[in-house]
Tab-separated table of C-alpha atoms in Angstrom:
chain	number	residue	atom	x	y	z
N	128	MET	CA	173.496	90.179	68.224
N	129	LYS	CA	176.670	88.389	68.347
N	130	LYS	CA	175.621	86.047	70.994
N	131	ASN	CA	172.898	85.488	68.554
N	132	LYS	CA	174.792	83.998	65.888
N	133	THR	CA	177.681	83.034	68.163
N	134	HIS	CA	174.948	80.311	68.855
N	135	ILE	CA	173.390	79.664	65.502
N	136	ILE	CA	176.647	79.066	64.835
N	137	ILE	CA	177.368	76.339	68.167
N	138	LEU	CA	173.426	75.071	67.262
N	139	ILE	CA	174.736	74.268	63.633
N	140	PHE	CA	177.627	72.355	64.733
N	141	VAL	CA	176.149	70.103	66.764
N	142	PHE	CA	173.466	69.058	64.620
N	143	ILE	CA	175.490	68.153	63.014
N	144	PHE	CA	177.743	66.187	65.690
N	145	LEU	CA	174.003	64.851	66.646
N	146	LYS	CA	173.052	63.609	62.968
N	147	PHE	CA	176.709	61.789	62.625
N	148	LEU	CA	176.778	60.299	65.934
N	149	PHE	CA	173.399	58.644	65.387
N	150	SER	CA	173.802	57.707	61.789
N	151	ILE	CA	176.848	55.725	63.014
N	152	ALA	CA	175.128	55.057	66.008
N	153	ASN	CA	173.608	51.020	66.647
N	154	VAL	CA	170.269	50.258	69.076
N	155	ASP	CA	172.065	49.036	71.665
N	156	GLU	CA	173.330	52.579	71.821
N	157	ILE	CA	170.742	54.581	71.810
N	158	ARG	CA	169.063	52.570	74.710
N	159	PHE	CA	168.958	54.929	76.784
N	160	VAL	CA	166.301	56.142	74.929
N	161	LEU	CA	164.032	53.320	73.715
N	162	TYR	CA	163.999	52.214	77.608
N	163	PRO	CA	162.501	54.469	78.766
N	164	VAL	CA	159.666	54.971	75.845
N	165	SER	CA	159.640	50.627	76.312
N	166	LYS	CA	158.877	50.801	79.610
N	167	THR	CA	156.363	53.260	78.895
N	168	ILE	CA	153.936	51.495	76.335
N	169	ASP	CA	154.040	47.877	79.168
N	170	PHE	CA	152.778	49.938	81.176
N	171	ILE	CA	150.097	51.249	79.719
N	172	THR	CA	149.248	48.396	77.812
N	173	ASN	CA	150.072	45.873	80.874
N	174	THR	CA	152.774	43.960	78.380
N	175	LYS	CA	156.222	43.099	78.971
N	176	SER	CA	158.613	43.410	75.976
N	177	ILE	CA	162.573	42.446	76.351
N	178	TYR	CA	165.612	43.431	74.315
N	179	LEU	CA	167.387	41.652	72.271
N	180	ILE	CA	170.832	42.442	71.866
N	181	ASN	CA	171.112	44.858	68.023
N	182	LYS	CA	167.231	44.680	67.676
N	183	GLY	CA	165.287	46.853	69.715
N	184	PHE	CA	162.871	45.585	72.186
N	185	PHE	CA	160.741	43.626	71.170
N	186	ASN	CA	156.374	43.170	72.753
N	187	SER	CA	155.391	40.079	71.762
N	188	ASN	CA	152.044	40.564	72.363
N	189	LEU	CA	151.639	43.674	70.655
N	190	ASN	CA	153.702	42.334	68.072
N	191	PHE	CA	155.826	44.887	67.267
N	192	ILE	CA	159.680	45.599	68.341
N	193	ILE	CA	161.069	49.159	69.546
N	194	ASN	CA	164.535	50.094	66.667
N	195	LYS	CA	166.505	53.024	65.639
N	196	SER	CA	163.978	54.101	63.649
N	197	CYS	CA	161.703	54.866	66.230
N	198	SER	CA	164.049	56.373	68.604
N	199	GLY	CA	162.827	59.877	67.699
N	200	ILE	CA	166.276	60.845	67.679
N	201	ASN	CA	166.117	63.408	64.809
N	202	PHE	CA	162.772	64.165	66.428
N	203	PHE	CA	165.299	65.322	69.918
N	204	ILE	CA	167.707	66.825	67.404
N	205	LEU	CA	164.879	69.468	65.686
N	206	PHE	CA	163.267	70.436	68.821
N	207	PHE	CA	165.830	71.188	70.688
N	208	ILE	CA	167.401	73.506	68.093
N	209	CYS	CA	163.933	75.000	67.788
N	210	VAL	CA	164.158	75.437	71.332
N	211	SER	CA	167.585	76.163	72.241
N	212	PHE	CA	167.257	79.267	69.263
N	213	ARG	CA	163.961	79.856	71.283
N	214	LEU	CA	165.566	80.550	74.171
N	215	SER	CA	168.168	82.238	72.020
N	216	ILE	CA	166.697	85.705	71.509
N	217	LEU	CA	164.735	86.336	74.292
N	218	LYS	CA	165.774	89.520	76.011
N	219	LYS	CA	167.240	88.297	79.438
N	220	GLN	CA	169.426	85.509	78.479
N	221	LEU	CA	170.356	82.849	79.761
N	222	PRO	CA	174.282	82.018	79.851
N	223	LEU	CA	174.738	79.434	77.346
N	224	TYR	CA	175.264	76.179	78.592
N	225	LYS	CA	172.241	76.545	81.070
N	226	ASN	CA	170.043	77.521	77.383
N	227	LEU	CA	172.305	73.896	76.429
N	228	PHE	CA	171.304	71.615	79.136
N	229	PHE	CA	168.001	72.721	80.475
N	230	SER	CA	167.201	72.005	75.393
N	231	SER	CA	168.573	68.958	76.114
N	232	VAL	CA	166.793	68.181	79.048
N	233	PHE	CA	163.785	69.645	77.836
N	234	SER	CA	163.771	67.845	74.580
N	235	LEU	CA	165.224	64.591	75.128
N	236	CYS	CA	161.718	64.607	77.953
N	237	ILE	CA	159.795	65.658	75.299
N	238	THR	CA	160.925	63.191	72.657
N	239	TYR	CA	159.752	60.586	75.227
N	240	ILE	CA	156.278	61.851	75.051
N	241	ALA	CA	156.384	62.044	71.449
N	242	ASN	CA	157.753	59.004	71.060
N	243	THR	CA	155.334	57.483	73.147
N	244	SER	CA	152.453	59.386	71.980
N	245	ARG	CA	153.510	57.990	67.583
N	246	ILE	CA	153.613	54.381	68.664
N	247	LEU	CA	150.924	54.074	70.649
N	248	CYS	CA	149.061	55.137	67.546
N	249	SER	CA	150.523	53.069	65.317
N	250	ILE	CA	150.101	50.307	67.692
N	251	ASN	CA	145.964	50.730	67.727
N	252	LEU	CA	145.103	53.236	64.226
N	253	PRO	CA	146.544	50.967	61.960
N	254	SER	CA	143.360	48.426	61.952
N	255	GLU	CA	141.205	51.379	61.494
N	256	ILE	CA	143.507	52.159	58.157
N	257	THR	CA	143.889	50.796	55.240
N	258	LEU	CA	147.497	52.155	53.601
N	259	ASP	CA	150.563	49.822	53.352
N	260	PRO	CA	151.654	49.526	57.236
N	261	LYS	CA	154.522	51.820	55.802
N	262	ILE	CA	152.602	54.507	54.836
N	263	THR	CA	150.501	54.284	58.003
N	264	HIS	CA	153.525	54.346	60.574
N	265	GLN	CA	154.924	56.733	58.674
N	266	ILE	CA	151.590	59.370	58.104
N	267	ILE	CA	151.433	58.882	61.584
N	268	GLY	CA	154.464	59.703	63.213
N	269	THR	CA	154.228	62.948	60.949
N	270	GLY	CA	151.941	63.533	62.072
N	271	VAL	CA	152.515	62.750	65.645
N	272	TYR	CA	155.646	64.960	65.507
N	273	PHE	CA	154.500	67.524	63.902
N	274	PHE	CA	151.501	68.522	66.655
N	275	PHE	CA	154.278	68.193	69.369
N	276	LEU	CA	156.475	70.765	67.021
N	277	LEU	CA	153.652	72.849	66.790
N	278	PHE	CA	151.789	72.729	70.213
N	279	PHE	CA	155.297	73.892	71.988
N	280	TYR	CA	156.373	76.469	68.920
N	281	LEU	CA	152.375	78.128	70.065
N	282	LEU	CA	152.922	77.311	73.829
N	283	PHE	CA	156.503	79.603	73.003
N	284	ASP	CA	154.442	81.892	70.965
N	285	TYR	CA	151.924	82.309	73.972
N	286	SER	CA	154.081	82.347	77.024
N	287	LEU	CA	156.051	84.972	75.581
N	288	LYS	CA	153.717	87.255	74.216
N	289	ASN	CA	151.573	87.570	77.880
N	290	LYS	CA	155.468	87.767	79.756
N	291	PHE	CA	154.728	84.554	81.302
N	292	ILE	CA	158.651	83.808	80.540
N	293	LYS	CA	160.510	87.317	79.088
């Protein structure tokens, strides 16, 4: 139980620290998150994006820009906290450093996939929806991120109940 309390305290500090870093970061400093998403979208849509300093990745064919607000950092932080906490309450716990490392790498990979999915949905769906584009973008983002959080929660829960990762 003491290990869990320590882990929770560490996760709270990590959460606060990451939120602070993201709040002061500019688009150039989070390029490591935007670049793979931009390249994946370019590959899937057979288009090309260019990087605009202090703006983000602009795709002239699709007429959109992937910038700080599209980075998925908030999703990453939330997903990371959830995964790390879930791993910390297993009977056979990983050491803290392994837990944090695995959780961060896994969360970053899922963030890339979720963010790419969200942006592809935002590119393709708005022509079908007659709402304000900003509201549509927000609804799509919320729906996609919620789907990924719920899907992986259910996957972890199923895996634990069936003793795949105990």
